[in-house]
Coordinates of N, CA, C and O in Angstrom, one line a residue:
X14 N 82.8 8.2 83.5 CA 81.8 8.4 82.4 C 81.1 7.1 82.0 O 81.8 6.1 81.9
X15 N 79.7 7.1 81.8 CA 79.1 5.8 82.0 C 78.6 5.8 80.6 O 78.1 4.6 80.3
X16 N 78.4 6.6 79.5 CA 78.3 6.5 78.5 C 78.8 6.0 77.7 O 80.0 5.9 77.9
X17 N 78.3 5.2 76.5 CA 78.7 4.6 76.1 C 79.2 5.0 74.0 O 78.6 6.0 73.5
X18 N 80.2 4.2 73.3 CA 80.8 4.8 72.2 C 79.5 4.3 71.3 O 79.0 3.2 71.2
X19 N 79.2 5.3 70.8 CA 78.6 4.5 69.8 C 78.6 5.1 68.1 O 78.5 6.3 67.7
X20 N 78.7 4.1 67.5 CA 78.8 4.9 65.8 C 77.6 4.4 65.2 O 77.2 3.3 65.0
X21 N 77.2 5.6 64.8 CA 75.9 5.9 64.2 C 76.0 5.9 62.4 O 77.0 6.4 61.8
X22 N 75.0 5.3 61.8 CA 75.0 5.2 59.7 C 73.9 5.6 59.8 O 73.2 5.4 60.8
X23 N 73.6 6.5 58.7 CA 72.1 6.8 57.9 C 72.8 7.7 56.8 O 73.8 8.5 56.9
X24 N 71.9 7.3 55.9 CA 72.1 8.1 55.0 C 71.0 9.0 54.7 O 70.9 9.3 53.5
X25 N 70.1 9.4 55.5 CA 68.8 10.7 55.9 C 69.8 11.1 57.1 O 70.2 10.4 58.1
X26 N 70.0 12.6 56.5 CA 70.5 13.4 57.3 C 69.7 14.0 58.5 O 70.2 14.7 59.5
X27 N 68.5 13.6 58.3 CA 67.8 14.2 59.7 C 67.4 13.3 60.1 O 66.4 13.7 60.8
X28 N 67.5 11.9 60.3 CA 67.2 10.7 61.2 C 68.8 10.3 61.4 O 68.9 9.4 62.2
X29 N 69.8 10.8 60.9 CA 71.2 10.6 61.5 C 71.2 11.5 62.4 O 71.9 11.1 63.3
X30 N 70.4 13.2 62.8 CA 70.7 14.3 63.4 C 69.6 13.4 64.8 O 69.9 13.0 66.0
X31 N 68.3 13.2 64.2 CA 67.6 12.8 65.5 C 68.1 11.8 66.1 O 67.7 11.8 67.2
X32 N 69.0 10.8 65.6 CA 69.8 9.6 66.4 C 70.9 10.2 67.3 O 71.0 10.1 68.5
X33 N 71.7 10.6 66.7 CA 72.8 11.4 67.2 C 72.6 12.5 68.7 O 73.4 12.6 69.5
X34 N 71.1 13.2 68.7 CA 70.9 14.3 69.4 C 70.4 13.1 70.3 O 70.8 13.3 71.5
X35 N 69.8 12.1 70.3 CA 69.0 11.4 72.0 C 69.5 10.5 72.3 O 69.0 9.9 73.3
X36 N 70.9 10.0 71.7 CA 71.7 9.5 72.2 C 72.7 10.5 73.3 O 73.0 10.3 74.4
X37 N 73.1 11.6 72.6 CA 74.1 12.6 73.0 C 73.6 13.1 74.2 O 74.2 13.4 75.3
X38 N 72.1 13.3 73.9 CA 71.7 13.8 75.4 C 71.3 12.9 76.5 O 70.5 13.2 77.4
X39 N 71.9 11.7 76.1 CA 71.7 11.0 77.4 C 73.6 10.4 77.5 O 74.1 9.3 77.7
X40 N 74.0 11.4 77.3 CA 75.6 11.2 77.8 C 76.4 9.9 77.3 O 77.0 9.1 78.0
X41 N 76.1 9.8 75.9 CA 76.9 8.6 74.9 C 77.5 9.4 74.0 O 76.9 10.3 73.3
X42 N 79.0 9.0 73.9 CA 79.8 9.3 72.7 C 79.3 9.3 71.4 O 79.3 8.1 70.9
X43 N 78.9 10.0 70.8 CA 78.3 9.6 69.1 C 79.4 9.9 67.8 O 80.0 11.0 67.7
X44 N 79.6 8.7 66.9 CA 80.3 9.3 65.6 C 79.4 9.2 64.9 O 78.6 8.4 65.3
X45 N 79.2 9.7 64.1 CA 78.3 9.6 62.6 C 78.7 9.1 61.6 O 79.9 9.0 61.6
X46 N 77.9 8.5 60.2 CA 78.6 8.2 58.7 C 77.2 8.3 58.0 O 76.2 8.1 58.6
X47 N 77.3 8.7 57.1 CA 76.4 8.7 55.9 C 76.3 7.9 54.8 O 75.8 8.3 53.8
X48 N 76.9 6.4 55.1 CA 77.6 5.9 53.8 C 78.2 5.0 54.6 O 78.6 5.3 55.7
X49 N 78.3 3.9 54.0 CA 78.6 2.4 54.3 C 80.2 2.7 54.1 O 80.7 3.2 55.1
X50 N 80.8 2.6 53.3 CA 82.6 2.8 53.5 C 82.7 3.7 54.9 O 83.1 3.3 56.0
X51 N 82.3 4.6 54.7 CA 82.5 5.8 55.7 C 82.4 5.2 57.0 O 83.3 5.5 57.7
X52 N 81.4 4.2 57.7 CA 81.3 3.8 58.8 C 82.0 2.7 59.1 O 82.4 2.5 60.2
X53 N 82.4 1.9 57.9 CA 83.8 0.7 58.3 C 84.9 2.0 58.7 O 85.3 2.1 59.8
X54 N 85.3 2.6 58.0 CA 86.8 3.5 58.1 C 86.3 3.8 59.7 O 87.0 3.4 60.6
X55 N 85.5 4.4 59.9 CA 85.1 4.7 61.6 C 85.5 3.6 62.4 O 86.1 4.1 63.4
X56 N 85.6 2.4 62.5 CA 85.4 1.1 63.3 C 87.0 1.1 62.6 O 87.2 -0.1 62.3
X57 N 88.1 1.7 62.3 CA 89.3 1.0 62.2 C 90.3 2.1 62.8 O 91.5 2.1 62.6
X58 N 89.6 3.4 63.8 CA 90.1 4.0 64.2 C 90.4 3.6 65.6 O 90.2 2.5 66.1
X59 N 91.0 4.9 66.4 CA 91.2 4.6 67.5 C 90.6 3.7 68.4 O 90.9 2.6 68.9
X60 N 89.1 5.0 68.3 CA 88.0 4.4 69.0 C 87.4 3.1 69.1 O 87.3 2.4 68.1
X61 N 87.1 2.6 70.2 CA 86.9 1.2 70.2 C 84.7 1.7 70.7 O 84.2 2.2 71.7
X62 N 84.1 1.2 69.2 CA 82.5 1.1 69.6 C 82.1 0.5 70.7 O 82.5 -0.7 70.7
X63 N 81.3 0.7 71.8 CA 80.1 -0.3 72.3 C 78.8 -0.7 71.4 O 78.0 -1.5 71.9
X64 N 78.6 -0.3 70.6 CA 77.5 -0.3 69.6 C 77.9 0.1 68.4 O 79.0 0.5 68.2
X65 N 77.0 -0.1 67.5 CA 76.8 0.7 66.2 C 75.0 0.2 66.0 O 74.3 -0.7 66.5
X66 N 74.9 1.4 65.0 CA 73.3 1.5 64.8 C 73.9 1.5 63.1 O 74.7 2.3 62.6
X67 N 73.3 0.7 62.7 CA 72.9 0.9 60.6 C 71.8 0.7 60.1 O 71.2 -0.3 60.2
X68 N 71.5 1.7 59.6 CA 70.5 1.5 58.4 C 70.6 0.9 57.6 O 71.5 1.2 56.9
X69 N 69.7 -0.5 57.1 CA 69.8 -0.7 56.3 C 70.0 -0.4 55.0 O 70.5 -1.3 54.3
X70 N 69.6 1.0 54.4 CA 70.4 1.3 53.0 C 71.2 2.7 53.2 O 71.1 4.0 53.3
X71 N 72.0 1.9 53.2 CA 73.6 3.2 53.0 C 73.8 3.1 51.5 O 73.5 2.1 50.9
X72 N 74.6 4.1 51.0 CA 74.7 4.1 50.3 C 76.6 3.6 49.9 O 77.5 3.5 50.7
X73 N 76.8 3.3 48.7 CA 78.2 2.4 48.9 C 78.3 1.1 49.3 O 78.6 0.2 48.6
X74 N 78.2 0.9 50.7 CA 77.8 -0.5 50.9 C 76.5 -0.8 51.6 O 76.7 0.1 52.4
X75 N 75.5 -1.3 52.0 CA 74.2 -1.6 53.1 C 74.7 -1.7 54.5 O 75.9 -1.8 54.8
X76 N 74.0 -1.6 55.2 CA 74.0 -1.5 56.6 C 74.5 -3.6 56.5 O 75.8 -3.7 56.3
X77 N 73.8 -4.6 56.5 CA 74.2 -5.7 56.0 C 75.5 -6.3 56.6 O 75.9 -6.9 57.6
X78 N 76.2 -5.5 54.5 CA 77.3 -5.5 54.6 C 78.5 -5.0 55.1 O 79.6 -5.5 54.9
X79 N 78.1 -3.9 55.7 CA 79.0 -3.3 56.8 C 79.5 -4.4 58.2 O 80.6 -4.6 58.7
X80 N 78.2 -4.7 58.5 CA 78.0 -5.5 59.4 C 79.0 -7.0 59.2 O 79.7 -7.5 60.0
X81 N 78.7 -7.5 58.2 CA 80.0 -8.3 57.4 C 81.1 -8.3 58.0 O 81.6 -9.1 58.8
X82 N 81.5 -6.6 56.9 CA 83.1 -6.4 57.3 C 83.4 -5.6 58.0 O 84.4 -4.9 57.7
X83 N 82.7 -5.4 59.5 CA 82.9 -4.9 60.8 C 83.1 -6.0 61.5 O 83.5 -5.8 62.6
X84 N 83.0 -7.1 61.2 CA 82.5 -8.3 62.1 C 83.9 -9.1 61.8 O 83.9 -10.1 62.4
X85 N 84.7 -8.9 61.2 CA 85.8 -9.4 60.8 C 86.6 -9.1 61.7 O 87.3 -10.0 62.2
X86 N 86.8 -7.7 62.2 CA 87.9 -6.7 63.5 C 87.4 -6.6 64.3 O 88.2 -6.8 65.2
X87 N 86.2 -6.4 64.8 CA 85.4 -5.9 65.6 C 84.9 -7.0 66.7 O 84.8 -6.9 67.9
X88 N 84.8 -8.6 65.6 CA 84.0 -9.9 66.6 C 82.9 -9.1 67.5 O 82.4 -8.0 67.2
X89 N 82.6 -9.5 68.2 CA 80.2 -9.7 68.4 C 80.3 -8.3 69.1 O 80.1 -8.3 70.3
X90 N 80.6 -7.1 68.2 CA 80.1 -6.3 68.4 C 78.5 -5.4 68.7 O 78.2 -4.5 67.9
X91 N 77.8 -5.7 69.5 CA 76.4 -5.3 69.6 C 76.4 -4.6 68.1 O 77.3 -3.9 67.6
X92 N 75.0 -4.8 67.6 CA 74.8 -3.8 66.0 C 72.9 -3.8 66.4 O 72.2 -4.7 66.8
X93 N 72.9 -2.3 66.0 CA 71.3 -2.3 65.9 C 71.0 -1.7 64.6 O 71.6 -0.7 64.1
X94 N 69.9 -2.7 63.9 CA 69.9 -2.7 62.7 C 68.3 -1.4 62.3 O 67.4 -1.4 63.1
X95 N 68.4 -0.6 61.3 CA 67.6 0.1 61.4 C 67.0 -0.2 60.2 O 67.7 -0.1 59.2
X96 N 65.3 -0.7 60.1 CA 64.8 -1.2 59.4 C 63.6 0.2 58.2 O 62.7 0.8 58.9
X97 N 63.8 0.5 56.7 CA 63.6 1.9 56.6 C 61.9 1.4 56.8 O 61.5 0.2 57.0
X98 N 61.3 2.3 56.8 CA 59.5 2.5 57.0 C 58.9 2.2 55.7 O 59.3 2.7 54.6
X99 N 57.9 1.2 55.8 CA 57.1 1.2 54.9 C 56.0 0.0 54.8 O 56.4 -1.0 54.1
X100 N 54.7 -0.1 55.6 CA 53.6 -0.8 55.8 C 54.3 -1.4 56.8 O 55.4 -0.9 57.2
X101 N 53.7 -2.6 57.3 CA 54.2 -3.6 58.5 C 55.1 -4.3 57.4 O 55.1 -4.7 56.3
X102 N 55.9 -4.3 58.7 CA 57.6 -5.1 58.6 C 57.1 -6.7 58.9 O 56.6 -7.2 60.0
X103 N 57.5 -7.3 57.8 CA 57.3 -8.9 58.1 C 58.6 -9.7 58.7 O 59.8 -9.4 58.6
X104 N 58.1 -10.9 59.2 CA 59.7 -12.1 59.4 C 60.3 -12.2 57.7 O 61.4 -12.8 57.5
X105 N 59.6 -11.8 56.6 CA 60.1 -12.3 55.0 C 60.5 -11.1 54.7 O 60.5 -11.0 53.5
X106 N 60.8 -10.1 55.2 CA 61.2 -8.9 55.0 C 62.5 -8.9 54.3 O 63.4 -9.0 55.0
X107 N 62.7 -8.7 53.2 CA 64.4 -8.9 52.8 C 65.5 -8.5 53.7 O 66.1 -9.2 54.4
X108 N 65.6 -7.1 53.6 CA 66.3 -5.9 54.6 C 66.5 -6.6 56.1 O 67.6 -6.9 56.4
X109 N 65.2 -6.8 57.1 CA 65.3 -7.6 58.1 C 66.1 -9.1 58.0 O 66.9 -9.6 58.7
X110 N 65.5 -9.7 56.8 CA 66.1 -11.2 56.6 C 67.7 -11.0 56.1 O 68.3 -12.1 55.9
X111 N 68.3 -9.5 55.9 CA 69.9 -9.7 55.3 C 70.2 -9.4 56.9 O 71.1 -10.2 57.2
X112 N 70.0 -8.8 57.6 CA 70.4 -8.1 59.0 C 70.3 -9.2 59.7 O 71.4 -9.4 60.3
X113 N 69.7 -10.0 60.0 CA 68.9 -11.5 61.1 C 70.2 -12.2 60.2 O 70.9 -12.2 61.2
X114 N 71.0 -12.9 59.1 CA 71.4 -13.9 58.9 C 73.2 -13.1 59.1 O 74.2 -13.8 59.6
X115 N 73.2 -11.7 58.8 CA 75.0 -11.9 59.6 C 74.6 -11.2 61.1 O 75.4 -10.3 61.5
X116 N 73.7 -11.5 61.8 CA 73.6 -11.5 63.5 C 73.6 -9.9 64.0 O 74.5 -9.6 64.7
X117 N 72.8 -9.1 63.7 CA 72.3 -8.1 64.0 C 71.9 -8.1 65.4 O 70.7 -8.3 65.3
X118 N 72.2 -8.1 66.5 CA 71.3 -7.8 68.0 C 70.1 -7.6 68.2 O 69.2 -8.2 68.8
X119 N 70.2 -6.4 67.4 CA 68.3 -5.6 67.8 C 67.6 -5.4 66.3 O 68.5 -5.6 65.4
X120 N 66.5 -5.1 65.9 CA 66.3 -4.8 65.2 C 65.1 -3.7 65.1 O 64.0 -4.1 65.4
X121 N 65.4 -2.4 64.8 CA 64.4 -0.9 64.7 C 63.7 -0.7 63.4 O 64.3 -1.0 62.4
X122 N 62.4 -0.2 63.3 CA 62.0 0.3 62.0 C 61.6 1.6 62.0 O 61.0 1.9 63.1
X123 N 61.8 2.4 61.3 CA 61.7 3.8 60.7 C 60.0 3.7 60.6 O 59.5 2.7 60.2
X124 N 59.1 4.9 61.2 CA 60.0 5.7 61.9 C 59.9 5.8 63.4 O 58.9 5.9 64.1
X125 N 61.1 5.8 63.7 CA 61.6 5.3 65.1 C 60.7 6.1 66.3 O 61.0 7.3 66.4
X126 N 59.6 5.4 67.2 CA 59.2 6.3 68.4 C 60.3 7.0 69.4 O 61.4 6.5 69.7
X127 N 59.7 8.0 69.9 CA 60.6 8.9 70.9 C 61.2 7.8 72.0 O 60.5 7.3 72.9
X128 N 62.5 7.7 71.9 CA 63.1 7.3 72.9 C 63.6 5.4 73.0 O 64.2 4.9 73.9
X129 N 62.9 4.7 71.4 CA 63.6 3.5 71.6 C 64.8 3.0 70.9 O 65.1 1.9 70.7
X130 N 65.4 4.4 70.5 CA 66.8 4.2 70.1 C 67.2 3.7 71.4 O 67.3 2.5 71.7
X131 N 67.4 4.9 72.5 CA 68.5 4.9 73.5 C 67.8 3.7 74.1 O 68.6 3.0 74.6
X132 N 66.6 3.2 74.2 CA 66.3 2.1 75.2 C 66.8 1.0 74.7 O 67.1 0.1 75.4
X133 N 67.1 0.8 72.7 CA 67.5 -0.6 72.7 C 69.3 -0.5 72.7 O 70.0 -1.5 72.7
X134 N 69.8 0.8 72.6 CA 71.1 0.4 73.4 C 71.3 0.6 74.7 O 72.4 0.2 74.9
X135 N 70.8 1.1 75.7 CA 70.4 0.1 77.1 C 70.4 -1.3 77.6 O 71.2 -1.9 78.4
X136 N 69.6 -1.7 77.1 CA 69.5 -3.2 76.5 C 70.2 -4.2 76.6 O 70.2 -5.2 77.3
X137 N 71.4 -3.4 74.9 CA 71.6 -4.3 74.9 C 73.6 -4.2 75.5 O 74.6 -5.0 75.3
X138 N 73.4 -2.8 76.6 CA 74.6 -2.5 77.2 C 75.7 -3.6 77.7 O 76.9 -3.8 77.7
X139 N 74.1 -4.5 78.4 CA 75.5 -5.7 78.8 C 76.1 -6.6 77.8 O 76.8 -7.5 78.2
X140 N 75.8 -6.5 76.6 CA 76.3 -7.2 75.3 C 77.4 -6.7 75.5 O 78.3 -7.6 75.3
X141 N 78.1 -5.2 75.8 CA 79.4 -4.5 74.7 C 80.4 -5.2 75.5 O 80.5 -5.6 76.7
X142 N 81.3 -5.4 74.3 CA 83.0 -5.5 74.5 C 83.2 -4.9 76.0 O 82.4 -4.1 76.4
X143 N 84.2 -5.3 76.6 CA 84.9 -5.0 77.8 C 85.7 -3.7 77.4 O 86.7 -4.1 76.9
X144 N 85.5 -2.2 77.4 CA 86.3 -1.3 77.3 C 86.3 0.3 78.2 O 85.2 0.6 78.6
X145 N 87.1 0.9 78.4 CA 87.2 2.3 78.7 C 87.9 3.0 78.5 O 88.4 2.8 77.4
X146 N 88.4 3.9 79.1 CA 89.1 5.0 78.6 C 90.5 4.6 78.1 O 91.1 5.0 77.1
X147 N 91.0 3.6 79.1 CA 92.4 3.2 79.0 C 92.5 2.8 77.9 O 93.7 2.5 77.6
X148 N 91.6 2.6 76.8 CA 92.2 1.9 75.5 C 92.5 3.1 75.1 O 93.6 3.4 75.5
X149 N 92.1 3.8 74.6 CA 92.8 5.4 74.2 C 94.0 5.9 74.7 O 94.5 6.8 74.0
X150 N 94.7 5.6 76.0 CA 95.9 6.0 76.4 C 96.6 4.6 76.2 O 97.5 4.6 77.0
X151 N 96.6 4.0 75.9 CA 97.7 3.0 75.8 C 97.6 2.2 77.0 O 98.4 1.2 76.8
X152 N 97.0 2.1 78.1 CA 96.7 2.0 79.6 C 96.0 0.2 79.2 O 95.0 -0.1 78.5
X153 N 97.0 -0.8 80.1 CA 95.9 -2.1 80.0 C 94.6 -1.9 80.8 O 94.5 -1.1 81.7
X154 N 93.1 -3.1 80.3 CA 92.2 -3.0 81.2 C 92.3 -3.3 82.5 O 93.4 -3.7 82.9
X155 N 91.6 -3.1 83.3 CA 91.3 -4.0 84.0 C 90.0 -4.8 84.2 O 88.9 -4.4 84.1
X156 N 90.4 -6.1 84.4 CA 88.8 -6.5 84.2 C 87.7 -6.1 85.1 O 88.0 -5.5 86.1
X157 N 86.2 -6.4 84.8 CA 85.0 -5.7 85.1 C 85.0 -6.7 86.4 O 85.6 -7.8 86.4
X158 N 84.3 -6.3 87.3 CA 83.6 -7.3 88.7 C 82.5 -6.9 88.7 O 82.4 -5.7 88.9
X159 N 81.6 -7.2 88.5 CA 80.1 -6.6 89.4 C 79.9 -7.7 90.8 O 80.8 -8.4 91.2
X160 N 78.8 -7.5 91.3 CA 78.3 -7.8 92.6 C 76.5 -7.6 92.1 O 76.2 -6.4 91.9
X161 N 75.7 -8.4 92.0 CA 74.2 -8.7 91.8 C 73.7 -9.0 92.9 O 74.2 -10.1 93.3
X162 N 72.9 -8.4 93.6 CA 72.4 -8.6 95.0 C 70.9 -8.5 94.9 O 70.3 -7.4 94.9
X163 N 70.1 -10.1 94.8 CA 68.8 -10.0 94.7 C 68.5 -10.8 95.5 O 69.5 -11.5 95.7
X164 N 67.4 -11.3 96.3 CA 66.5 -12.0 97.3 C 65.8 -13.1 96.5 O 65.1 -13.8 97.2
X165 N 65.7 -13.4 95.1 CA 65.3 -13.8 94.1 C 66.3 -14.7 93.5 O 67.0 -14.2 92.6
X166 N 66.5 -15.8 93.7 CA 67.5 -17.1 93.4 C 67.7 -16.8 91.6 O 68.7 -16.4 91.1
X167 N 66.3 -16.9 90.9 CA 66.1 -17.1 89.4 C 66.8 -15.6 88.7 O 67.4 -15.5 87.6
X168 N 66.5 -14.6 89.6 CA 67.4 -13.1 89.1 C 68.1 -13.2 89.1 O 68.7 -12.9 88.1
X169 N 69.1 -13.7 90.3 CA 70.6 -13.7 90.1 C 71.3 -14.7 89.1 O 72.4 -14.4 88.7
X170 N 70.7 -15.6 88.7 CA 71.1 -16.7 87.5 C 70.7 -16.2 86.8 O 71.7 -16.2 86.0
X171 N 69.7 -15.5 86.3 CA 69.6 -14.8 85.2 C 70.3 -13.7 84.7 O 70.6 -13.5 83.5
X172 N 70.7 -12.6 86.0 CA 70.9 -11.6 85.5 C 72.6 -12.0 85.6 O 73.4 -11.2 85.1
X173 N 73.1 -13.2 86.2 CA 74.6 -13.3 85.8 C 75.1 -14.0 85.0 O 76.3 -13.9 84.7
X174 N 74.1 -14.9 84.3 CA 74.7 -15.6 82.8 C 74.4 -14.3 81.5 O 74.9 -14.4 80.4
X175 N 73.4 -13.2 82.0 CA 73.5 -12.4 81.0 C 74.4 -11.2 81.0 O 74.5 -10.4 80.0
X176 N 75.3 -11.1 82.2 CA 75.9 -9.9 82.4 C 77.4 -10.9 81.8 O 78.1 -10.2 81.0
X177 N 77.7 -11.7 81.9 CA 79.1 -12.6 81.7 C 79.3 -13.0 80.7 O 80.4 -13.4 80.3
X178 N 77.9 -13.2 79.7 CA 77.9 -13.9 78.6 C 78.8 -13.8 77.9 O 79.0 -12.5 77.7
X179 N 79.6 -14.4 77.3 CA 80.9 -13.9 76.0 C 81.3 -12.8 76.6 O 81.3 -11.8 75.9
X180 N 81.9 -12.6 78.0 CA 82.8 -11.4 78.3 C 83.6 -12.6 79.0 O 83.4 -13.9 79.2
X181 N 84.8 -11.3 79.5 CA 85.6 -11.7 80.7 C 85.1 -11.4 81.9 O 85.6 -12.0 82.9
X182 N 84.1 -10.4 82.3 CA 83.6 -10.1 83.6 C 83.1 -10.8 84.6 O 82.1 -11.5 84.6
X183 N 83.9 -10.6 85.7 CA 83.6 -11.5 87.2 C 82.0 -10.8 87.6 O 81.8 -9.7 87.9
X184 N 81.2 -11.6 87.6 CA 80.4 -11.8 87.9 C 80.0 -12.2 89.5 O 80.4 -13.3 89.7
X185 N 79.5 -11.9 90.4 CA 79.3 -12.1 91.5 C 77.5 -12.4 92.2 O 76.7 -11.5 92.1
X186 N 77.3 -13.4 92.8 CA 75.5 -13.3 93.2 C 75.8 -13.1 94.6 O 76.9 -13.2 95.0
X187 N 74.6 -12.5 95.4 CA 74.6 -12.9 96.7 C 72.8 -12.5 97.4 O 72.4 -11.4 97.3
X188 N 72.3 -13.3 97.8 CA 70.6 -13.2 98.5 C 70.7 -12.0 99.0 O 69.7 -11.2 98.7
X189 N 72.3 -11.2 100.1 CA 71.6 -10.3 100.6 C 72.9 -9.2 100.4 O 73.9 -9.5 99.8
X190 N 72.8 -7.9 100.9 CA 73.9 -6.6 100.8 C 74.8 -6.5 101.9 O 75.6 -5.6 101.8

């Protein structure tokens, strides 16, 4: 299963439904929360996230501050911050400027075009923690290997300091297959 965990915040019930439905149909685990408490309690379960998406205003705590005290258990958990709609979004933007200073990954604004949810967790897939199913059975990892096979010297340095970054994954180049 190549899908990835991801836990979803809003507190609009139908931009939590449209997040949840174009992730789900592109074969990713989705939990939901409506509410800032509600989405830390999610990140202290079983489940181990590849992502989370927050809105900046939840209600109880901010998207923000979740991000805070997610980041305490969790460490550089990819977070895509969801910025609400209203005129053009500036760099002085408060909401953007609370998300950008505790290290948000990506940043979205409301309202979201068809299809760049799932593209900026795509993205930012080679960010997530090293995990699969075995953390759910009690089962140790094993670590990731890839193999990058490009004709292109500057792609393979590129695409291997970005696939390894802050992971344990064996990383591999080679010019040809």
């Amino acid at each position: 299963d190549s899908g990835m965990r991801v836990l979803v915040a809003d507190a609009e019930q139908g931009a939590l439904a449209d997040m949840k439905s174009e992730l789900a149909s592109a074969g990713h685990y989705v939990v939901t929360a409506t509410e800032g408490e509600q989405a830390i309690a999610a990140t202290k379960t079983r489940i181990q996230y590849d992502c989370i998406v927050l809105s900046g205003e939840l209600p109880i705590k901010s998207g923000p501050k979740v991000v805070e005290a997610v980041r305490e258990w969790c460490g550089g958990i990819p977070v895509i911050g969801i910025l609400q709609a209203g005129g053009h979004w500036s760099e002085s933007d408060k909401e953007g400027e609370e998300f950008r200073a505790v290290g948000v990954t990506t940043l979205l604004q409301k309202p979201l075009p068809s299809g760049a949810l799932l593209e900026a967790v795509i993205q930012i897939a080679p960010l997530r923690p090293l995990s699969n199913e075995s953390e759910l059975s009690g089962e140790r990892e094993r670590p990731l290997k890839m193999l990058i096979v490009d004709d292109h010297a500057a792609n393979r340095l590129l695409l291997g300091k970005m696939l390894s970054k802050g992971t344990s994954r064996s990383v591999e180049t080679s010019p040809i297959g």
